[in-house]
Short mmCIF file of C-alpha atoms and ligand atoms in Angstrom, two decimals:
data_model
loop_
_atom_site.label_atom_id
_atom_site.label_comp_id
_atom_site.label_asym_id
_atom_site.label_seq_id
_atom_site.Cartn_x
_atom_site.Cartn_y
_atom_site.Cartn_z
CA UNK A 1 -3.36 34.49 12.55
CA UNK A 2 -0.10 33.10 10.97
CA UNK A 3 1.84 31.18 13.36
CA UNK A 4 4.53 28.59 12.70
CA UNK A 5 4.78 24.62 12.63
CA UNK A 6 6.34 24.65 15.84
CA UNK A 7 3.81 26.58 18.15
CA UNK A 8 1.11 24.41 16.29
CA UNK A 9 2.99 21.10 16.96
CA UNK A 10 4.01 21.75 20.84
CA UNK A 11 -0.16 22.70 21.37
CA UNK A 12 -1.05 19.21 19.68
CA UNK A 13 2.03 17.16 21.92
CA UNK A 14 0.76 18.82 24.99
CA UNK A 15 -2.67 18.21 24.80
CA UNK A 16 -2.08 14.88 22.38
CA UNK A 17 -3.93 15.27 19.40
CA UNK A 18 -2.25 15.53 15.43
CA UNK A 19 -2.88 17.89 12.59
CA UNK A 20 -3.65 17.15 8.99
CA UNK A 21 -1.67 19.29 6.58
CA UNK A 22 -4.18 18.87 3.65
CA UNK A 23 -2.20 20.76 0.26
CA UNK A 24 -3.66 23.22 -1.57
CA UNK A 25 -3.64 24.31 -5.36
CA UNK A 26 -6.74 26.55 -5.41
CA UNK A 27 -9.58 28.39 -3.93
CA UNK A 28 -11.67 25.95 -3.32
CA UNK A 29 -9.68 23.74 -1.37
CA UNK A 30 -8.22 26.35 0.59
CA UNK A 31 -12.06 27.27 1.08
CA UNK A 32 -12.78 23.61 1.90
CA UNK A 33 -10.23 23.39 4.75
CA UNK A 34 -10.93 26.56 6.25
CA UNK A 35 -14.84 26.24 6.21
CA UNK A 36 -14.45 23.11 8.23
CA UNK A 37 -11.95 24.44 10.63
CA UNK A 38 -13.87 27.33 11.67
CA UNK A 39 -17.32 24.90 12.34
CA UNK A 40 -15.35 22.01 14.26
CA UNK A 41 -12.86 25.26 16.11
CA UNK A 42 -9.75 23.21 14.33
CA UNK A 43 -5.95 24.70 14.29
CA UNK A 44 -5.14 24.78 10.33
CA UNK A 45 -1.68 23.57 7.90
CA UNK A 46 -2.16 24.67 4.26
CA UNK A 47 0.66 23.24 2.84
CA UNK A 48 2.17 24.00 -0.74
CA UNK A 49 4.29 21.49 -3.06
CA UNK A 50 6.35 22.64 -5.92
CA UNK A 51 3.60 21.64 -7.82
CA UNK A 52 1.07 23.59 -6.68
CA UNK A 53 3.63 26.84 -7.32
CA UNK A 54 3.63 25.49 -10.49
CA UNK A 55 0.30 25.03 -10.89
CA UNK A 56 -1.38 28.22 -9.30
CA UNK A 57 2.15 30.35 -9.85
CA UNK A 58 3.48 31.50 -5.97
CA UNK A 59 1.62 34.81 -5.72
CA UNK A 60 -1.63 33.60 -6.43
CA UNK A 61 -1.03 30.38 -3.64
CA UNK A 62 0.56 32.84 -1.15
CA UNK A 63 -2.58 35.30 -1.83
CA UNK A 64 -5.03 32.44 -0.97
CA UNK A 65 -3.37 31.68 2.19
CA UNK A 66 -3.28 35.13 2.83
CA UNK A 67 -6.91 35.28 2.35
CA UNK A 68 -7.70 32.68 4.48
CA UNK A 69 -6.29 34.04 7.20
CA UNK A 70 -7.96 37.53 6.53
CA UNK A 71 -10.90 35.69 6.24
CA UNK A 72 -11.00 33.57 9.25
CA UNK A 73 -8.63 35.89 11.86
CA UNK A 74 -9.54 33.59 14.84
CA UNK A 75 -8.00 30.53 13.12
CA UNK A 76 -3.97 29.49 13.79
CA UNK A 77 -2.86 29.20 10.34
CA UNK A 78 0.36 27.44 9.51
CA UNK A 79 1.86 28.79 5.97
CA UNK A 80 3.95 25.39 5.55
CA UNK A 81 6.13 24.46 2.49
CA UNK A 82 5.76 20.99 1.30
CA UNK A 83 8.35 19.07 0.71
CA UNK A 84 11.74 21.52 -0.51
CA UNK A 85 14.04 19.70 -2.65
CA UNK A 86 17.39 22.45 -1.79
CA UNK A 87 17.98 25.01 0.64
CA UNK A 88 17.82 27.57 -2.25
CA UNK A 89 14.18 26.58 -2.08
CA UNK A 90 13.67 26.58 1.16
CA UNK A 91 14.86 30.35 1.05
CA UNK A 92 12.71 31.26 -1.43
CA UNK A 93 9.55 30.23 0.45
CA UNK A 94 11.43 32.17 3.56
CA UNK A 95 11.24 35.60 1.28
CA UNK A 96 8.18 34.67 0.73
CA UNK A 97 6.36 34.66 3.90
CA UNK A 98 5.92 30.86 4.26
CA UNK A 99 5.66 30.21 8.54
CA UNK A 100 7.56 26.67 7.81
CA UNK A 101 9.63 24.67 5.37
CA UNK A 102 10.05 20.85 4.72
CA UNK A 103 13.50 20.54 3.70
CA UNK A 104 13.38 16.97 2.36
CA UNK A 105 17.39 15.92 2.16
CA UNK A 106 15.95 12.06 1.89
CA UNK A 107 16.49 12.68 -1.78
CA UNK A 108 18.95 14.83 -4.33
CA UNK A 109 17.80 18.21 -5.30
CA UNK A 110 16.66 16.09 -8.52
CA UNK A 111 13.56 14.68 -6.18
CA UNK A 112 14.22 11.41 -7.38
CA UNK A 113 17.73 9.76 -6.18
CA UNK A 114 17.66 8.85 -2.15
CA UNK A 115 20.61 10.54 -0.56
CA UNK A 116 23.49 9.89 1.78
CA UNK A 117 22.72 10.27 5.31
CA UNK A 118 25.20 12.89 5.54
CA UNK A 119 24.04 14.76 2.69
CA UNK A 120 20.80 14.91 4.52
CA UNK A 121 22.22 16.17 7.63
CA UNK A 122 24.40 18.80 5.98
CA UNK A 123 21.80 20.22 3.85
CA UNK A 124 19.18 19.99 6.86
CA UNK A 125 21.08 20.96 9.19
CA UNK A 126 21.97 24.36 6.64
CA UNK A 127 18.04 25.40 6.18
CA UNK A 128 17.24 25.15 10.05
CA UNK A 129 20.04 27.48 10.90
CA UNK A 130 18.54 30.21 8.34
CA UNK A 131 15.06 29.42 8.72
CA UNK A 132 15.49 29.62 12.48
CA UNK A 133 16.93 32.97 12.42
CA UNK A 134 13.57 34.17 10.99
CA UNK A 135 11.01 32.39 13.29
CA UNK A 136 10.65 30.11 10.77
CA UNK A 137 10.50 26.36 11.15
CA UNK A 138 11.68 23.26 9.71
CA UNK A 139 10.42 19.50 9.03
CA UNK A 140 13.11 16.96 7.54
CA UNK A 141 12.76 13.83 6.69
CA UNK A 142 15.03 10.73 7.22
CA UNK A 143 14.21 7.71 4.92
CA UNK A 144 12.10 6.96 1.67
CA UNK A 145 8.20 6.91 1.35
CA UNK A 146 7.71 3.82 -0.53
CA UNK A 147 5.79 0.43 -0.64
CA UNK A 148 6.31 -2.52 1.44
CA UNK A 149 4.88 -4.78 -1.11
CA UNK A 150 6.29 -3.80 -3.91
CA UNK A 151 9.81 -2.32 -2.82
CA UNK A 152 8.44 1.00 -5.56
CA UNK A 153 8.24 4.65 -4.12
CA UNK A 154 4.86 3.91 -6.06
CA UNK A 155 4.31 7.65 -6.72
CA UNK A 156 2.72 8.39 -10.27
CA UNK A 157 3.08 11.73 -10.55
CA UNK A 158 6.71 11.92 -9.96
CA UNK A 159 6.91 12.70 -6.25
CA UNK A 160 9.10 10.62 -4.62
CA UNK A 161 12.00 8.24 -5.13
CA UNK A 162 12.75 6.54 -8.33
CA UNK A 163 12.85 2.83 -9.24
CA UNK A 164 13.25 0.39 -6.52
CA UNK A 165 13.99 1.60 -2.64
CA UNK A 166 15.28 -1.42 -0.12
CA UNK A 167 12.99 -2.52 2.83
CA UNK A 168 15.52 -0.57 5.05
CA UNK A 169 15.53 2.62 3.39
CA UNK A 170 11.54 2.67 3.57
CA UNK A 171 11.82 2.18 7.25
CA UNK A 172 13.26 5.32 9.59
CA UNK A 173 15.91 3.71 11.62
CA UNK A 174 15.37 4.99 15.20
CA UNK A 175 18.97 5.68 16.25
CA UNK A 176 19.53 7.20 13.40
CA UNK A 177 16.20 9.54 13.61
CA UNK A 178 17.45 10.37 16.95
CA UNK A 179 21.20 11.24 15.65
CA UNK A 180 19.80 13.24 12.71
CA UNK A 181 17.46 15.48 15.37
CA UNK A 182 20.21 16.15 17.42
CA UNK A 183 22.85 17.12 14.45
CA UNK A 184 20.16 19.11 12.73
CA UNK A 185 17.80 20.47 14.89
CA UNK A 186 14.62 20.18 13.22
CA UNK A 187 11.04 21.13 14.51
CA UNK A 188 9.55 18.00 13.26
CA UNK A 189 10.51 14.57 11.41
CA UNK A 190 8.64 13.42 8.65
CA UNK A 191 9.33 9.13 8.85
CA UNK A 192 8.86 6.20 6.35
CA UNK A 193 6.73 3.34 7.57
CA UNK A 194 5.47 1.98 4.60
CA UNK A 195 3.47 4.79 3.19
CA UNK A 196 3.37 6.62 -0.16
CA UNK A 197 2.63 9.19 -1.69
CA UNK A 198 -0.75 9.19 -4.17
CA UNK A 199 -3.77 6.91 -4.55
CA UNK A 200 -2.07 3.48 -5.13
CA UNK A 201 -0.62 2.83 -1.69
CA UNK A 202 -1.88 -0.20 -0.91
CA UNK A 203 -3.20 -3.73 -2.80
CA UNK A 204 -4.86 -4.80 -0.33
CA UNK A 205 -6.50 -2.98 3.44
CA UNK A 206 -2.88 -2.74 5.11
CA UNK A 207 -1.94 -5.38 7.71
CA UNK A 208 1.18 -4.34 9.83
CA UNK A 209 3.76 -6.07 7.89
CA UNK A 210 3.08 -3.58 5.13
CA UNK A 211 1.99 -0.40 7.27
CA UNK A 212 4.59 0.03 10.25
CA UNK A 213 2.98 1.62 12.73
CA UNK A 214 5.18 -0.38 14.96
CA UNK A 215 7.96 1.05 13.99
CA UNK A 216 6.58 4.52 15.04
CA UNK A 217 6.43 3.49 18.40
CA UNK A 218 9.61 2.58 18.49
CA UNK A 219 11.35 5.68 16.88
CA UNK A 220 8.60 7.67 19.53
CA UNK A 221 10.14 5.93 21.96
CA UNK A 222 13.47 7.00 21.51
CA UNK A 223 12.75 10.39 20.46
CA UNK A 224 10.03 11.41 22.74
CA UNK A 225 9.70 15.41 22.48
CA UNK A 226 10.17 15.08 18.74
CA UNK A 227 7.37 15.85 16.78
CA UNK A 228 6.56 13.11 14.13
CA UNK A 229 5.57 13.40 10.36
CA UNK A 230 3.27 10.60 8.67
CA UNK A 231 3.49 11.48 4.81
CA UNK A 232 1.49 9.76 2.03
CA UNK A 233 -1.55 9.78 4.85
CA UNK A 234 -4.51 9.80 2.77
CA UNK A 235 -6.79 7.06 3.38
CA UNK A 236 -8.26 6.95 0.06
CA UNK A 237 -11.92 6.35 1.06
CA UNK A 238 -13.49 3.88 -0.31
CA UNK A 239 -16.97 5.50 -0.66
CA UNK A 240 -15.35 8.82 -3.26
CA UNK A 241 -13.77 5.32 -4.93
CA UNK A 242 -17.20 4.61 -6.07
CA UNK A 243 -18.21 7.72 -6.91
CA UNK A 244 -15.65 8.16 -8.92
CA UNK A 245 -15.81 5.18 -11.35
CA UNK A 246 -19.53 5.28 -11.22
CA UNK A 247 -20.03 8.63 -12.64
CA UNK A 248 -17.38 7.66 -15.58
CA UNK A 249 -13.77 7.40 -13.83
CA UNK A 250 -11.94 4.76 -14.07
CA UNK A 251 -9.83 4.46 -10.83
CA UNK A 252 -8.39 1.13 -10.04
CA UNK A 253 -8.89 -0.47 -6.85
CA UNK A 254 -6.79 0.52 -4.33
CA UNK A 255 -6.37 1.29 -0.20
CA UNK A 256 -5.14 3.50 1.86
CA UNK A 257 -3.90 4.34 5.46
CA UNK A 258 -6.73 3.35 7.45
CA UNK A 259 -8.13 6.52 9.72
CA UNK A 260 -7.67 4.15 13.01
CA UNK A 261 -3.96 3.70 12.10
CA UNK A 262 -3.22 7.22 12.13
CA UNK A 263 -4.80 7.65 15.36
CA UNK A 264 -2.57 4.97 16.73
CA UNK A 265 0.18 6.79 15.29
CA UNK A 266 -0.90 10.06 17.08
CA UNK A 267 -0.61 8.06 20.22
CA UNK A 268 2.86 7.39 19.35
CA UNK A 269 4.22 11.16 18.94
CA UNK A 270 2.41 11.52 15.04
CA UNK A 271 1.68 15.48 15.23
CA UNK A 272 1.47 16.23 11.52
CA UNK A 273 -0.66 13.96 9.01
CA UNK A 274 -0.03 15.03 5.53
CA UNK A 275 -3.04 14.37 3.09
CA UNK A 276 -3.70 15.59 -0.91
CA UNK A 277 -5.04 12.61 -2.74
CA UNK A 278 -8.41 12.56 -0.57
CA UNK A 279 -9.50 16.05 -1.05
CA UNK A 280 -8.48 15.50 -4.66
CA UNK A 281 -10.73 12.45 -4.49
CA UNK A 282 -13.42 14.25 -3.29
CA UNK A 283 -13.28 16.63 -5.01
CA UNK A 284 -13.23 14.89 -8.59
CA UNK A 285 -15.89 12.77 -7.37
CA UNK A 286 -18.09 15.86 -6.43
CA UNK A 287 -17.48 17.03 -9.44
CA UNK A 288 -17.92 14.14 -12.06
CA UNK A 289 -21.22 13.34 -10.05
CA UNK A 290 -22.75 17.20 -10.54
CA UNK A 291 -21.84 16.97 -14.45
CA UNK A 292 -23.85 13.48 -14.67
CA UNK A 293 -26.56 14.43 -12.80
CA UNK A 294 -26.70 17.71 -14.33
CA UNK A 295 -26.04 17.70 -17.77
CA UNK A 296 -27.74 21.04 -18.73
CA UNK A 297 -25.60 22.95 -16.60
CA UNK A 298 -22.40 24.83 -17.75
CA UNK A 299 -22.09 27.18 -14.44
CA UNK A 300 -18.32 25.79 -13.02
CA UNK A 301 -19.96 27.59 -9.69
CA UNK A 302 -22.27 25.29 -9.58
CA UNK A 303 -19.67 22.03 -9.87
CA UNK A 304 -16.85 23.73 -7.63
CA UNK A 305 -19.47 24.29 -4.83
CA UNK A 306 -19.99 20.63 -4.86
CA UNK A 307 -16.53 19.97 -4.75
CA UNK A 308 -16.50 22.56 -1.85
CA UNK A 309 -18.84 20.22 0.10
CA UNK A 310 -17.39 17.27 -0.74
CA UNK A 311 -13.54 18.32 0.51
CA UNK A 312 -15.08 20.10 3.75
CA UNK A 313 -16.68 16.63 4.79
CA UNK A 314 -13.52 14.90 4.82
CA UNK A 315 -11.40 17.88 6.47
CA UNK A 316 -14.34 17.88 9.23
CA UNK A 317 -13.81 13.93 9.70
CA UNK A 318 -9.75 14.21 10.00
CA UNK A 319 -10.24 17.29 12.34
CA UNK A 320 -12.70 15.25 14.30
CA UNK A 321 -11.00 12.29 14.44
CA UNK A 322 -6.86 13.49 15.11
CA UNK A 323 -8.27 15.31 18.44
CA UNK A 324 -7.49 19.28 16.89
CA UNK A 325 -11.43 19.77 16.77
CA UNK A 326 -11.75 22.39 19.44
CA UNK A 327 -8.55 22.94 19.75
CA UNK A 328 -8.35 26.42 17.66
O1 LIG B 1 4.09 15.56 -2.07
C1 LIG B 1 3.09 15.15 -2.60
C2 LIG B 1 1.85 15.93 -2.63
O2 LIG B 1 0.77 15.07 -2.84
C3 LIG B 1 1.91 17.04 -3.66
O3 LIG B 1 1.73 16.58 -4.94
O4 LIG B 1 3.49 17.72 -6.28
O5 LIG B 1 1.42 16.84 -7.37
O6 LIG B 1 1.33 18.86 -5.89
P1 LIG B 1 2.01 17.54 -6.19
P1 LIG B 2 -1.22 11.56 0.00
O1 LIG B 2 -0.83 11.38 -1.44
O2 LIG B 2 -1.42 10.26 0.69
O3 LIG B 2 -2.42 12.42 0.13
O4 LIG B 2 -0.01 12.28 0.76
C1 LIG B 2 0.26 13.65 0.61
C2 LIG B 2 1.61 14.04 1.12
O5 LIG B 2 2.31 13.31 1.80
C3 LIG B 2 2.07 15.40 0.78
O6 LIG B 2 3.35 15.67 1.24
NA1 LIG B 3 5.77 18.58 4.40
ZN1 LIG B 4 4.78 14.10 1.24
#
C-alpha cells in the first residue's frame, strides 16, 4: 500500500529503528528492494532524483513504483521525491502521485549555489503548505552535504553544491535546525555532518572529526520529535570495491559511512538513510563479474539477474541492520 513519509517515519521513532531510501532508475532495482523487503517483512522508500526522471522518463519510474506496490500489496510503500530543486517541482511530483517530496532550499533552483537561510525557509515553508493540503509530506534540508577533508561538496555527477562549501555550512547548526522546523513545518530534516553524495566520500575509514555523528546528537537533542535525514549514506563496501576493479573497473580507493555509524545515528533521531551509490555498486559489480566469467553469453537476463542478487543482499543487510526488518 502507498502511504506517506510521515506515517513511515512516526512507526520507525516509536519503535526506534531507521529506513533506507535506496533510489531507483529501473526495474531491477526497484525489484531488488522489494524482493528483500518482502523476505526480511521491511517497510519500503523508493525514492526518485531528477535524474532518474531523466533517465527512465516519469511515467515509466511512477509505473515501476506502481508495480511494486501491485506486486507486493502487504508492503508500506513510500513514493518519495528525491531531492526537489523548486516548489514548481515539488508540484509536479504532487500531480503525479508521489506520497512525499524533498524540497531541498539548501541550494538555488540551479542545484549548485547554497542559499540564504531565508530563502530556504520561504521556499520550504511554500511546498509544505501545498503538499500538506494533499496528504502529502515534506523533507527539507538545512545545510550543505560536503567533505570535511576537503571543504568540496565532492559530488561527481553534479549533485550537490559547487566549488568550495565552509566547515560551517557542512555542519546543521542546531538552533537553527530547530528555528527552520518550527517556521516551516517539515515532516523530516535531511542534515549535513560531513557526508556526500557519491562514491568518493571519504580518503580514509572516517574518524569523527570528518564524520559528525556528534553533531547529530546534538541537533537530536534539541529537536527531539523531529525526524532526521542522513544523505550521502552509502557505505561503499569494500568487498563490491574489489569486484569491481578485478573484473576490469577501475574505481579508486575510497570509504564510506561505516554501517555502525548510521546505527549510532538512528539512536540519535536518524529515521531516513538515503543510499544510491551501493546498489549501483553492486550492481555494476554483479554485472562486470557475469560478463567475465561468462563470455559466451549475450542474454542481458542473465547479467541483470545477477545484478538482482547482488542489490537484494545489500537492501537485506541495511533492513537488517537499521531495525525496519519485521517491521512491515
Ligand atoms: O541525490 C543523489 C542521488 O544519488 C541521485 O543521483 O541524480 O545521479 O540520480 P542522480
Ligand atoms: P549516496 O551517494 O551515498 O548513495 O547517497 C544517496 C543520496 O543521498 C540520495 O539523495
Ligand atoms: Na530525499
Ligand atoms: Zn541526497
Amino acid at each position: 500500500a502507498l502511504v506517506s513519509l510521515r506515517q513511515l517515519l512516526d512507526h520507525a521513532a516509536e519503535n526506534g529503528y531507521g529506513l533506507p531510501a535506496f533510489n531507483v532508475n529501473n526495474m531491477e532495482q526497484v525489484k531488488a528492494i522489494m524482493i528483500a523487503a518482502d523476505a526480511v517483512d521491511s517497510p519500503v522508500i523508493l525514492q526518485g532524483s531528477a535524474g532518474a526522471r531523466k533517465y527512465a522518463g516519469e511515467p515509466f519510474l511512477r509505473h515501476l513504483i506502481l508495480a511494486a506496490l501491485e506486486a507486493y500489496p502487504h508492503i508500506p510503500v513510500c513514493m518519495h521525491q528525491d531531492h526537489g530543486t523548486s516548489p514548481a517541482v515539488c508540484q509536479r511530483s504532487i500531480q503525479s502521485g508521489f506520497s512525499s517530496v524533498m524540497m531541498d532550499g539548501s541550494l538555488m533552483e540551479d542545484g549548485k549555489t547554497p542559499s540564504t537561510y531565508d530563502y530556504n525557509v520561504e521556499t520550504t515553508r511554500k511546498v509544505v503548505e501545498t503538499a500538506h493540503s494533499c496528504g502529502v509530506s515534506v523533507e527539507g534540508e538545512l545545510g550543505c552535504l560536503g567533505s570535511l577533508e576537503t571543504g568540496e561538496a565532492g559530488e561527481e555527477d553534479g549533485v550537490g553544491a559547487e566549488g568550495k562549501l565552509t566547515h560551517d555550512q557542512m555542519l546543521t547548526d542546531p538552533e537553527e535546525a530547530a528555528d527552520f522546523v518550527k517556521k516551516t513545518q517539515v515532516d523530516a530534516l535531511a542534515i549535513a555532518i560531513g557526508t556526500s553524495h557519491g562514491a568518493y566520500k571519504f580518503t580514509r575509514p572516517p574518524t569523527g572529526d570528518i564524520l559528525a555523528i556528534e553533531r547529530v546528537k546534538e541537533i537530536h537533542a534539541r529537536i527531539p520529535d523531529t525526524h532526521l535525514v542522513m544523505h550521502g549514506s552509502s557505505s561503499v563496501p569494500q568487498d563490491w570495491l574489489k569486484i569491481i576493479n578485478d573484473f576490469g573497473g577501475d574505481m579508486g580507493q575510497t570509504y564510506g559511512v561505516p554501517v555502525e555509524e548510521i546505527v549510532e545515528g538512528i539512536k540519535s533521531g536518524v529515521r531516513k538513510v538515503n543510499i544510491d551509490t551501493d546498489l549501483r555498486m553492486a550492481s555494476t559489480g554483479s554485472i562486470r563479474r557475469h560478463l567475465a566469467q561468462n563470455t559466451s553469453n549475450f542474454d542481458p537476463r542473465k547479467y541483470f539477474a545477477e545484478a538482482t542478487k547482488g542489490m537484494t543482499e545489500i537492501c537485506k543487510n541495511r533492513y537488517e541492520a537499521f531495525g525496519s526488518a519485521g517491521q512491515a
